[in-house]
Every structure is written in C-alpha cells, then in structure tokens.
CSV table of C-alpha atoms in Angstrom, one decimal:
chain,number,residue,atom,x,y,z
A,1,UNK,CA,12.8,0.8,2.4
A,2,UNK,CA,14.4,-1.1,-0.7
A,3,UNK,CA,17.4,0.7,-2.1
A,4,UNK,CA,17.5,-0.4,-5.5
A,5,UNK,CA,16.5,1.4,-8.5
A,6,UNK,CA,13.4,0.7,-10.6
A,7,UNK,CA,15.6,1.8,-13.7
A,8,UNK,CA,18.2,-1.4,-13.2
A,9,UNK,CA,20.7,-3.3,-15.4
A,10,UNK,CA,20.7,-7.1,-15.9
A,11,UNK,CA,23.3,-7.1,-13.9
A,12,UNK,CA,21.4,-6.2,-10.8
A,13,UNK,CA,19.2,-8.7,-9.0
A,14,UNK,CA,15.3,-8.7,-8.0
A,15,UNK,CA,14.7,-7.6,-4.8
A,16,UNK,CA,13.7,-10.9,-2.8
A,17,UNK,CA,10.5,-11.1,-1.6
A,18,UNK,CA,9.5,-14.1,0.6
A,19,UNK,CA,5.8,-15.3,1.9
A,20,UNK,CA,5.2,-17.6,5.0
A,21,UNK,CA,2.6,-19.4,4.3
A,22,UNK,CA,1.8,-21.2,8.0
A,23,UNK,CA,-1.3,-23.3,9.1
A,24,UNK,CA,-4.5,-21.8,8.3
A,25,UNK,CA,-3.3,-19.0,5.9
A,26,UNK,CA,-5.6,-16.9,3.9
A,27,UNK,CA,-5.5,-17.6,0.3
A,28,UNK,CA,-6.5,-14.5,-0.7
A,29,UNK,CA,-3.9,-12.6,1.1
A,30,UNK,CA,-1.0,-14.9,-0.7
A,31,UNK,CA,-2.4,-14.8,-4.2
A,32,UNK,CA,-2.1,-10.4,-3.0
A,33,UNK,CA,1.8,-11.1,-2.6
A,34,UNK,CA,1.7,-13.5,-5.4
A,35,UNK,CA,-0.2,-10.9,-8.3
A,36,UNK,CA,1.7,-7.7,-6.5
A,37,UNK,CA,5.5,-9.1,-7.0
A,38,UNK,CA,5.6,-12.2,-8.1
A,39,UNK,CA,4.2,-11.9,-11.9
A,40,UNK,CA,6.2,-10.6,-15.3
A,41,UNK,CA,5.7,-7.3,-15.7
A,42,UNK,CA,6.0,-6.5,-19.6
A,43,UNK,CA,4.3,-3.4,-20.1
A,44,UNK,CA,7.1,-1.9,-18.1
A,45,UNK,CA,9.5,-2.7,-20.8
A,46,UNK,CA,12.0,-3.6,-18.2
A,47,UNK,CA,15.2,-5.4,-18.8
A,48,UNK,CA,14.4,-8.2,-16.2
A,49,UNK,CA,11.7,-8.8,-12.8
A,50,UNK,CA,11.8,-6.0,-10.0
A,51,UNK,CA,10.7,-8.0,-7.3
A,52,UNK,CA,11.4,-12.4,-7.0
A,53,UNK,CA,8.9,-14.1,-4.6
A,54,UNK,CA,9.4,-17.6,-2.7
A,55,UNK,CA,6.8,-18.8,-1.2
A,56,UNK,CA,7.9,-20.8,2.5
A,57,UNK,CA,6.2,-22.7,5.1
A,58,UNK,CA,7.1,-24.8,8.4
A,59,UNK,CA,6.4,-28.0,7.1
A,60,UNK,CA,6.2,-29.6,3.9
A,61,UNK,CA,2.6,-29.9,3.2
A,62,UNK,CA,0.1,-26.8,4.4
A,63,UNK,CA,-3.4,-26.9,4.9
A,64,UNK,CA,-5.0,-23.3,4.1
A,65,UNK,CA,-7.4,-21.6,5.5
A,66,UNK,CA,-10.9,-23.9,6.2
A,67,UNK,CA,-8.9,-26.7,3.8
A,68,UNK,CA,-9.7,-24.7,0.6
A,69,UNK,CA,-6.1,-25.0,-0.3
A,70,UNK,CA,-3.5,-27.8,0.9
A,71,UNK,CA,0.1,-26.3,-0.7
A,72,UNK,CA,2.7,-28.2,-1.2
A,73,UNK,CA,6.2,-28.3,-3.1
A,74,UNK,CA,7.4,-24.8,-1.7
A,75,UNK,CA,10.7,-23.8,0.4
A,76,UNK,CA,11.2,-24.1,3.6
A,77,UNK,CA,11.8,-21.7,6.1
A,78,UNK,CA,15.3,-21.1,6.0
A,79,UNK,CA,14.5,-19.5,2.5
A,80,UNK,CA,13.2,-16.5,4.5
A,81,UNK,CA,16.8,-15.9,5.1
A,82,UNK,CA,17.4,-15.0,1.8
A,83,UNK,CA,14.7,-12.2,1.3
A,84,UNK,CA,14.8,-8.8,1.4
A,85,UNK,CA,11.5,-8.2,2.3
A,86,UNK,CA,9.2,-10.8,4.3
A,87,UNK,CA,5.5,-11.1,4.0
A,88,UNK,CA,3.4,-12.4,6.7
A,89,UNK,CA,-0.3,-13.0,5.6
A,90,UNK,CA,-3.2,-13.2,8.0
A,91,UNK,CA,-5.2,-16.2,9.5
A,92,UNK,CA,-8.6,-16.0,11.3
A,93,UNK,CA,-7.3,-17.9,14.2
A,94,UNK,CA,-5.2,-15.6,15.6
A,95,UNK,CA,-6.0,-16.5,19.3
A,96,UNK,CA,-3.8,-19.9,18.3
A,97,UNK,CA,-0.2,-19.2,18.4
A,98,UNK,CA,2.1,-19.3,15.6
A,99,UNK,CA,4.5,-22.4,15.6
A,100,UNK,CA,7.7,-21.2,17.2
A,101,UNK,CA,9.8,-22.0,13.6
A,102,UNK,CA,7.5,-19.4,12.1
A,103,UNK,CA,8.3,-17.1,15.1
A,104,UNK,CA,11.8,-17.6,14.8
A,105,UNK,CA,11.8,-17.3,11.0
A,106,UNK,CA,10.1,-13.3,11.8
A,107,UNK,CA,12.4,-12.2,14.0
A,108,UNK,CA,15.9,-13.5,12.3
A,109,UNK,CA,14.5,-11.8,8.9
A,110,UNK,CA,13.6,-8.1,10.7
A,111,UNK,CA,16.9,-8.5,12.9
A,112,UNK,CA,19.3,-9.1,9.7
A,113,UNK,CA,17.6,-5.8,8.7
A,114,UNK,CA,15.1,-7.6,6.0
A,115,UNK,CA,11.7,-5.3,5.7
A,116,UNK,CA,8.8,-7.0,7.2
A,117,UNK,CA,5.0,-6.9,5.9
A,118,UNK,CA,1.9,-8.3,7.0
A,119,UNK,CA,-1.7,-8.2,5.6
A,120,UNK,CA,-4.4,-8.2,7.6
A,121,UNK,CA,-4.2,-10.2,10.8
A,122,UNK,CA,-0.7,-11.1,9.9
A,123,UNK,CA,-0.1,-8.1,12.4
A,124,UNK,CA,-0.8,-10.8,15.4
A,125,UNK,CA,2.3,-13.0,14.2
A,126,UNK,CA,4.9,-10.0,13.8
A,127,UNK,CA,3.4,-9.2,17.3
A,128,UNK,CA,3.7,-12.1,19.2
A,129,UNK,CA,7.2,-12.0,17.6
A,130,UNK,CA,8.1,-9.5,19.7
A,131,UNK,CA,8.1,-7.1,16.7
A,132,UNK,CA,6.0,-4.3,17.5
A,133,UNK,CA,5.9,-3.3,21.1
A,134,UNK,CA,6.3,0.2,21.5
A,135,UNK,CA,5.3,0.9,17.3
A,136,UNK,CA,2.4,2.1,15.4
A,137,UNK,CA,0.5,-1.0,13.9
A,138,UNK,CA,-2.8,-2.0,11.9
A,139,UNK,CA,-5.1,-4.7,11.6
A,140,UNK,CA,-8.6,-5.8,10.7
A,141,UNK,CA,-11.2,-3.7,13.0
A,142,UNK,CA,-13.1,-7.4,13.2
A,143,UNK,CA,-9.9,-8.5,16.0
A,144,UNK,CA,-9.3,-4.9,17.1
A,145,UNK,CA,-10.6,-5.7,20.9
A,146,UNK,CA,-9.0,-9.6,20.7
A,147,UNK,CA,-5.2,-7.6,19.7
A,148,UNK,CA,-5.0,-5.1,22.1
A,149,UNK,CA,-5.9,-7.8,24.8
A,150,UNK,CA,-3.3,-9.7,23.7
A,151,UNK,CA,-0.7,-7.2,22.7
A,152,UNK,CA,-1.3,-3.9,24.8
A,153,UNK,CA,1.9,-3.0,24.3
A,154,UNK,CA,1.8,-2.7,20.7
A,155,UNK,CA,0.0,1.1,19.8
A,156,UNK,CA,-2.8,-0.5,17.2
A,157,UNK,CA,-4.4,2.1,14.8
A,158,UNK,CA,-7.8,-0.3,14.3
A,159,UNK,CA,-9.6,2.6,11.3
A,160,UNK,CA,-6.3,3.2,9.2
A,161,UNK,CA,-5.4,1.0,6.0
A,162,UNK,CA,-2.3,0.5,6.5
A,163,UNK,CA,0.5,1.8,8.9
A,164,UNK,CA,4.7,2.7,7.9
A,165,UNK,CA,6.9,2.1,10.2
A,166,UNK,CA,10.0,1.9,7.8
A,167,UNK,CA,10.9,-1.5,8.3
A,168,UNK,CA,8.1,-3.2,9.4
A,169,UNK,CA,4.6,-2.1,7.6
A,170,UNK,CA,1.5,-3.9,8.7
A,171,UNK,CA,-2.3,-3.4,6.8
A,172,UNK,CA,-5.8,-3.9,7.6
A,173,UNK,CA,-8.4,-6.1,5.8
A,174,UNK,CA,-7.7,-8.0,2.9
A,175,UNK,CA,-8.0,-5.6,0.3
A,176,UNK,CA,-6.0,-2.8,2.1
A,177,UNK,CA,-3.4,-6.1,1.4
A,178,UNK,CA,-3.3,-4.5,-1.9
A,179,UNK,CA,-3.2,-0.9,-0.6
A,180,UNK,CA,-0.3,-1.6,1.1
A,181,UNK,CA,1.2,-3.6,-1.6
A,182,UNK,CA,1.0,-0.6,-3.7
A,183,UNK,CA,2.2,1.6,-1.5
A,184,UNK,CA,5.6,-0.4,-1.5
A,185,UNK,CA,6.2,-0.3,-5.3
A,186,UNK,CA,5.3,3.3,-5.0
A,187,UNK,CA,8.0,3.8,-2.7
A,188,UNK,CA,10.5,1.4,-4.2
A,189,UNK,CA,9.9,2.7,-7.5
A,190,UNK,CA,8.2,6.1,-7.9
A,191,UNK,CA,4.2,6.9,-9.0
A,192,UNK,CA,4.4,6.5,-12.6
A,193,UNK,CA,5.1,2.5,-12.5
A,194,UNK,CA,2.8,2.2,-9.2
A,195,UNK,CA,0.1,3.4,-11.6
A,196,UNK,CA,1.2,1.0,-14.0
A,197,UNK,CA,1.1,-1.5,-11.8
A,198,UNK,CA,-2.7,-0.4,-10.6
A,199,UNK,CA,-4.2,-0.2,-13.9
A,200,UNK,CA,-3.3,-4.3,-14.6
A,201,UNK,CA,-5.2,-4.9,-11.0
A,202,UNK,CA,-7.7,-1.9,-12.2
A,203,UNK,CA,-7.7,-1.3,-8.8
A,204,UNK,CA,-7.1,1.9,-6.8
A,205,UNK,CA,-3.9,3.4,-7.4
A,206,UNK,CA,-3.2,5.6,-4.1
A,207,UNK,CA,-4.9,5.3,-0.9
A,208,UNK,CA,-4.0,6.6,1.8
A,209,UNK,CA,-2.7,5.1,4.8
A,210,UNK,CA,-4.7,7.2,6.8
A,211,UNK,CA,-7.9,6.6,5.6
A,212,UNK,CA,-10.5,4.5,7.7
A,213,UNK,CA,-10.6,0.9,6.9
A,214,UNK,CA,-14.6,0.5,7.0
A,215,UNK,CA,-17.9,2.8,6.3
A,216,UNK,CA,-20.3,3.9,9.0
A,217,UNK,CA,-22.9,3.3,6.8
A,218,UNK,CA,-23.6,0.8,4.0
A,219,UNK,CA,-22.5,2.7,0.7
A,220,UNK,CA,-25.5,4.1,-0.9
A,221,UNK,CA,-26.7,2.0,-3.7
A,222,UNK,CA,-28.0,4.8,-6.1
A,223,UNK,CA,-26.4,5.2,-8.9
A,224,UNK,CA,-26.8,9.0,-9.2
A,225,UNK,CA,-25.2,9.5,-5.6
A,226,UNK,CA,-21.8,8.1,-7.0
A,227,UNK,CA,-18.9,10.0,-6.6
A,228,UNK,CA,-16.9,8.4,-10.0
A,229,UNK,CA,-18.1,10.8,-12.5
A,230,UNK,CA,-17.2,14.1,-10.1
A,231,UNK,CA,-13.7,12.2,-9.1
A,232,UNK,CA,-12.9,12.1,-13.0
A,233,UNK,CA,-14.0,15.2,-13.5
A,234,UNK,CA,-11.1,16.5,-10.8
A,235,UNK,CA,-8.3,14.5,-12.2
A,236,UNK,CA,-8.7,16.4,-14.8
A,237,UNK,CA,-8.6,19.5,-13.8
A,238,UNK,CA,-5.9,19.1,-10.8
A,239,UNK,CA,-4.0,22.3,-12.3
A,240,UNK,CA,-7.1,24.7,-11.9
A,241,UNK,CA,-8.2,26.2,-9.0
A,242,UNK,CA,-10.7,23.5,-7.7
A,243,UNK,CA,-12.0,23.5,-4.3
A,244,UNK,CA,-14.5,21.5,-1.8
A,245,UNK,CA,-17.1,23.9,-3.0
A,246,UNK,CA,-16.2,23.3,-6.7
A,247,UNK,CA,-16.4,19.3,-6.5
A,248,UNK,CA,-19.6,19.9,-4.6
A,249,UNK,CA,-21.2,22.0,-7.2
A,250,UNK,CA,-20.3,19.7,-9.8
A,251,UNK,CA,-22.1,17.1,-7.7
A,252,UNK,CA,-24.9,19.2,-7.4
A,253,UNK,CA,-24.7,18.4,-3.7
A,254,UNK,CA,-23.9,20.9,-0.3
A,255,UNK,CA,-20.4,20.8,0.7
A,256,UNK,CA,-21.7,19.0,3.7
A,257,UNK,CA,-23.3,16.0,1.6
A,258,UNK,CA,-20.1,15.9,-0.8
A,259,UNK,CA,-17.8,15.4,2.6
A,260,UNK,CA,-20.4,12.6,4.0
A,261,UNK,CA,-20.5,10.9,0.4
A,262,UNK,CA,-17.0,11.2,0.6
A,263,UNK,CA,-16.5,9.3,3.8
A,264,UNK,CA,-18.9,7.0,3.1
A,265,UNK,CA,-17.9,5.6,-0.3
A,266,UNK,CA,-14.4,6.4,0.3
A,267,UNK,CA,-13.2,6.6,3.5
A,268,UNK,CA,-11.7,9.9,3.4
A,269,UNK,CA,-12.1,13.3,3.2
A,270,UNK,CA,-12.7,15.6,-0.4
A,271,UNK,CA,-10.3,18.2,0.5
A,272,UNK,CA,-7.5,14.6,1.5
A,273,UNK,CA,-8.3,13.4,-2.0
A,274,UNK,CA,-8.2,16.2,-3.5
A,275,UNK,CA,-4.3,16.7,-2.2
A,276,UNK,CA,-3.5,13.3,-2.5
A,277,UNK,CA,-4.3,13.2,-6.6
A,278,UNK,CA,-2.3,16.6,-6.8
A,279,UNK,CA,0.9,15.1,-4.8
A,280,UNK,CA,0.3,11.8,-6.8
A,281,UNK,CA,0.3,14.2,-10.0
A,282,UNK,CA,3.5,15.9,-8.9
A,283,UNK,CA,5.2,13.0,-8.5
A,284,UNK,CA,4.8,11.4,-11.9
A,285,UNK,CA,5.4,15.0,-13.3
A,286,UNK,CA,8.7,15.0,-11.8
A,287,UNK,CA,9.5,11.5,-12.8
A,288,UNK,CA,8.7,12.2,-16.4
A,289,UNK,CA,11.6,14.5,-16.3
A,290,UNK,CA,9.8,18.1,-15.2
A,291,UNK,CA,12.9,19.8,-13.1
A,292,UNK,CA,11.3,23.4,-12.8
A,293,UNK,CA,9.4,23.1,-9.2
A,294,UNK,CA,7.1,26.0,-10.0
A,295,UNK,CA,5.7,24.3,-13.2
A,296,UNK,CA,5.3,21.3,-10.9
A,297,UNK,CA,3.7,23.2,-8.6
A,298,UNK,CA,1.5,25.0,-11.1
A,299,UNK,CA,0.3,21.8,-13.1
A,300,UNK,CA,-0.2,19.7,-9.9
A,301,UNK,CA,-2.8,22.8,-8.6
A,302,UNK,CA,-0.2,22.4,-5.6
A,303,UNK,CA,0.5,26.6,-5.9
A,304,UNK,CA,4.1,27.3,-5.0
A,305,UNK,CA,7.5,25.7,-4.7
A,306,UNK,CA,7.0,25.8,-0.9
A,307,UNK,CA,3.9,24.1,-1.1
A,308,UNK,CA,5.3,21.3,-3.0
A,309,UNK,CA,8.0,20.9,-1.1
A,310,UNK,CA,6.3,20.5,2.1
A,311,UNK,CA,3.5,18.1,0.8
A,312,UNK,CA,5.8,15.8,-1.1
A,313,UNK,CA,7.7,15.6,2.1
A,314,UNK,CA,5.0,14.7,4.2
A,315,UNK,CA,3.6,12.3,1.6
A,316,UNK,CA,6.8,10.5,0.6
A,317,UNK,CA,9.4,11.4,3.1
A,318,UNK,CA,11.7,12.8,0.5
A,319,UNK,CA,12.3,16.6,-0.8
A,320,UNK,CA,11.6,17.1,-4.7
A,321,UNK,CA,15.3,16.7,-5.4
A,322,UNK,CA,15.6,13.6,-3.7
A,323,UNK,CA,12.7,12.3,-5.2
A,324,UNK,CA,13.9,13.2,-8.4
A,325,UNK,CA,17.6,11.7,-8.1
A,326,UNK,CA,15.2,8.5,-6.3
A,327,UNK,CA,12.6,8.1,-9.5
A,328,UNK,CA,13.5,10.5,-11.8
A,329,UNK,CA,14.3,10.3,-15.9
A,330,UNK,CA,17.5,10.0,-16.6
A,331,UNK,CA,18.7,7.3,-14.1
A,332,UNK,CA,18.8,5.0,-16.9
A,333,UNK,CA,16.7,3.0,-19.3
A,334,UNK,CA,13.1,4.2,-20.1
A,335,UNK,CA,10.9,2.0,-18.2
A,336,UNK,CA,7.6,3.0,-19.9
A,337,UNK,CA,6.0,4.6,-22.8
C-alpha cells in the first residue's frame, strides 16, 4: 500500500500513478484512472495533488478499443518506471496476447516493488505476466471460463468486485474499476476524503470487495420496491440499535424479501451493509479526531471497544490506533471542512 500521508507538505511529492494504454484499450476504464487520480482536487483544500498520472503506451500512436479513440502524444513505456503504482486497463480481446514490451513493462514495475492494478480484464495481462499464479484474483464473470483456461494457476474469484492482494489488486467489470479505485484512496488516505472523493463521482462510496459483481435477476423496476429510502433511513440511525428486522419493518417487507432485495439491487447482504456503513462510520469518526474507542463504538452502533477493534481490523487491516496515527487529526494541515 502507498506510504505517504494524505495530510502532506509541499515539499513531498504525488504519489505516481502510471496507465498503459496498449492496443485495443477500453476507454472507459482509462478515463476511471484518469477522473480517480489524475484531476485537481480543490474541495480538499490541499496544499498540492495526492496522486500524478502519466499515461504510457508501446508505440507512439494507439488505436482504442473498436477505433473509438486513436491516442497519441503520451509517454512511452519506460515512464512506467517511474510510478508508484501501475494501472493496467482491460481490453475485450484478451485471447490476443499482450505485446511483450507491455509484458515487460508489468513485471519490472511489480518487481521494483511498484503496486500494480487492473480493471476489468486487465487481470489477463498481469496474468500472462506471470503475476498472479498462486494469488487470489478478479475479473469480468463474461471471460471467467476463457481465464481459467488460460491461467489455471491463477485462483480467480469470478462474483467478487474486486480482490486485495497488497501489491497487486485486480477488479471486475468496469464500474467495480471505480470500486476499486476508491478503495485505494480509502486506504491511502483514510474514509473521510474517500467520501469526498465519492460525492464529486456521486457514485458509491464503499463497496465491498466481497460483494458479487452481477444480479441473478434483473433489478426490479418498481419504484416502491427501492431500497434508497430504507438505506438513508439507516445511515442515520447507525448509533441505534437497528437490526435486519428493523430495516425490514421499515421497508414494510419480511426479513426474507429485504435480504433478496438486498442481493438483488445490491449485491450483498443487509446485515454486510449494515456493518460496512458502521465500520465506514467509525472510521471517519476516528479521523475527525474521536480518541475514546467506546464513544466510537457507541456512535458507530459497533457496541464495544472489542467489537471495533476486531471489525476495523478485518475491514482495513489496521487496529484503531494505527488507523488513527495512519488518518487521524492531528498529522498536519486540515484537509477538509
């Protein structure tokens, strides 16, 4: 994970972020890089960028994918050499293989010790790299069947979002692109400016890794079977008591059809949400400068100390007091209002 501190002096650089654009590249995927670390972000009130992005390709003029996009004008690959972390989008020919200077460009980066990322079916490239055999990966469920022919050594996860492996995180679809990329400035720099971050995309703030990457049905188009006005409700009331049953009866639904709404529209579980908001809550509480663990606990609707402590841990790695010396007030200038 990056080591430097989201509350930084002038004095201390970006951390690097570089995106190989090869043949056949999804534009989507590099305008995700692009809008996740590559724009200002003012309303941070930071003294200067968190992130710099580069965008590289083999060859001085690359045709996207389908010839939507030709790009020209950008670095070459031996600016990859320079990054800190390295993203590899996804193309939809992955049965082609990569050009061996793209290859090459992978495996230098993650041996130097660089973090490496891919969206989508980027996972093939780190892959046939020689990156992930033996390691927990993800990719779109379309090219499930077509990777694990291709890579059996690699242990895919085809229903997850996105899967961390420390130094080398790979996502699913397109959109879990974004998951993913949120989950790195939550871990590089702490909930409360991951949130931030999410309300400028007003997209999603936390998602879990875990969660599955498509629906089993299509999601029900009636309005009054939405779950956004119960999941508002919640976030408000994360300090009370609130269980399954509670969500459900302000639903006006079983607890059965709450959990089967859940997974549907949501991919997960209410009683994984549910924890997920109060650990996300947490978080931010502790980063705002809360040092008492029981108030944490309290506020969050976490419970105890010892409940805190073990969900932070198995959300973020890290024990309250290292997440607080990590993202905590105090470290420096006030990043937000």
């Amino acid at each position: 994970m990056a080591k430097e501190s989201s509350q930084r002096t002038s004095s201390q650089r970006p951390h690097r972020v570089a995106v190989i654009v090869d043949e056949g590249t999804n534009p989507f995927e590099v305008g995700v890089a692009t809008e996740l670390f590559g724009l200002p972000r003012p309303e941070l009130g930071l003294l200067g960028p968190l992130y710099e992005v580069t965008l590289c390709a083999p060859a001085p003029e690359i045709r996207m994918n389908h010839g939507f996009f030709t790009l020209t004008g950008v670095a070459g690959l031996d600016a990859v050499a320079e990054a800190d972390t390295l993203v590899v989008p996804g193309r939809p020919d992955n049965v082609v293989p990569r050009v061996p200077a793209v290859l090459d460009a992978i495996r230098r980066a993650h041996t130097r010790g660089a973090r490496v990322v891919s969206f989508c079916t980027g996972t093939f490239a780190l892959a046939e790299a020689g990156l992930l055999d033996g390691r927990r990966a993800a990719t779109h469920w379309r090219w499930a069947d077509s990777f694990r022919r291709l890579h059996p050594k690699v242990l895919l996860e085809p229903d997850v979002l996105f899967v961390d492996e420390g130094d080398i995180l790979t996502a699913a679809g397109s959109a879990a692109a974004l998951d993913l990329g949120l989950y790195v400035w939550r871990r590089d720099h702490g909930a409360e400016i991951a949130n931030h971050v999410s309300r400028r995309l007003v997209f999603a703030a936390h998602r879990d890794g875990g969660q599955r990457q498509f629906v089993e049905r299509p999601v029900p188009e009636v309005k009054d079977e939405s779950l956004a006005p119960v999941l508002e409700w919640a976030q408000e009331r994360l300090g009370e008591p609130l269980t399954v049953a509670d969500l459900a009866a302000r639903a006006r639904v079983s607890p059965a059809t709450l959990h089967r709404r859940f997974r549907a529209q949501l991919g997960t579980t209410p009683l994984v949400w549910l924890t997920g908001e109060r650990v996300a809550l947490a978080c931010r509480l502790i980063e705002r400068g809360e040092e008492r663990l029981d108030v944490v606990a309290a506020r969050s609707g976490l419970g105890t100390a010892a409940n805190l402590r073990t969900s932070l841990r198995r959300a973020t790695g890290l024990s309250p007091s290292a997440y607080r010396r990590r993202f905590g007030a105090g470290r420096g200038e006030a990043l937000v209002s």
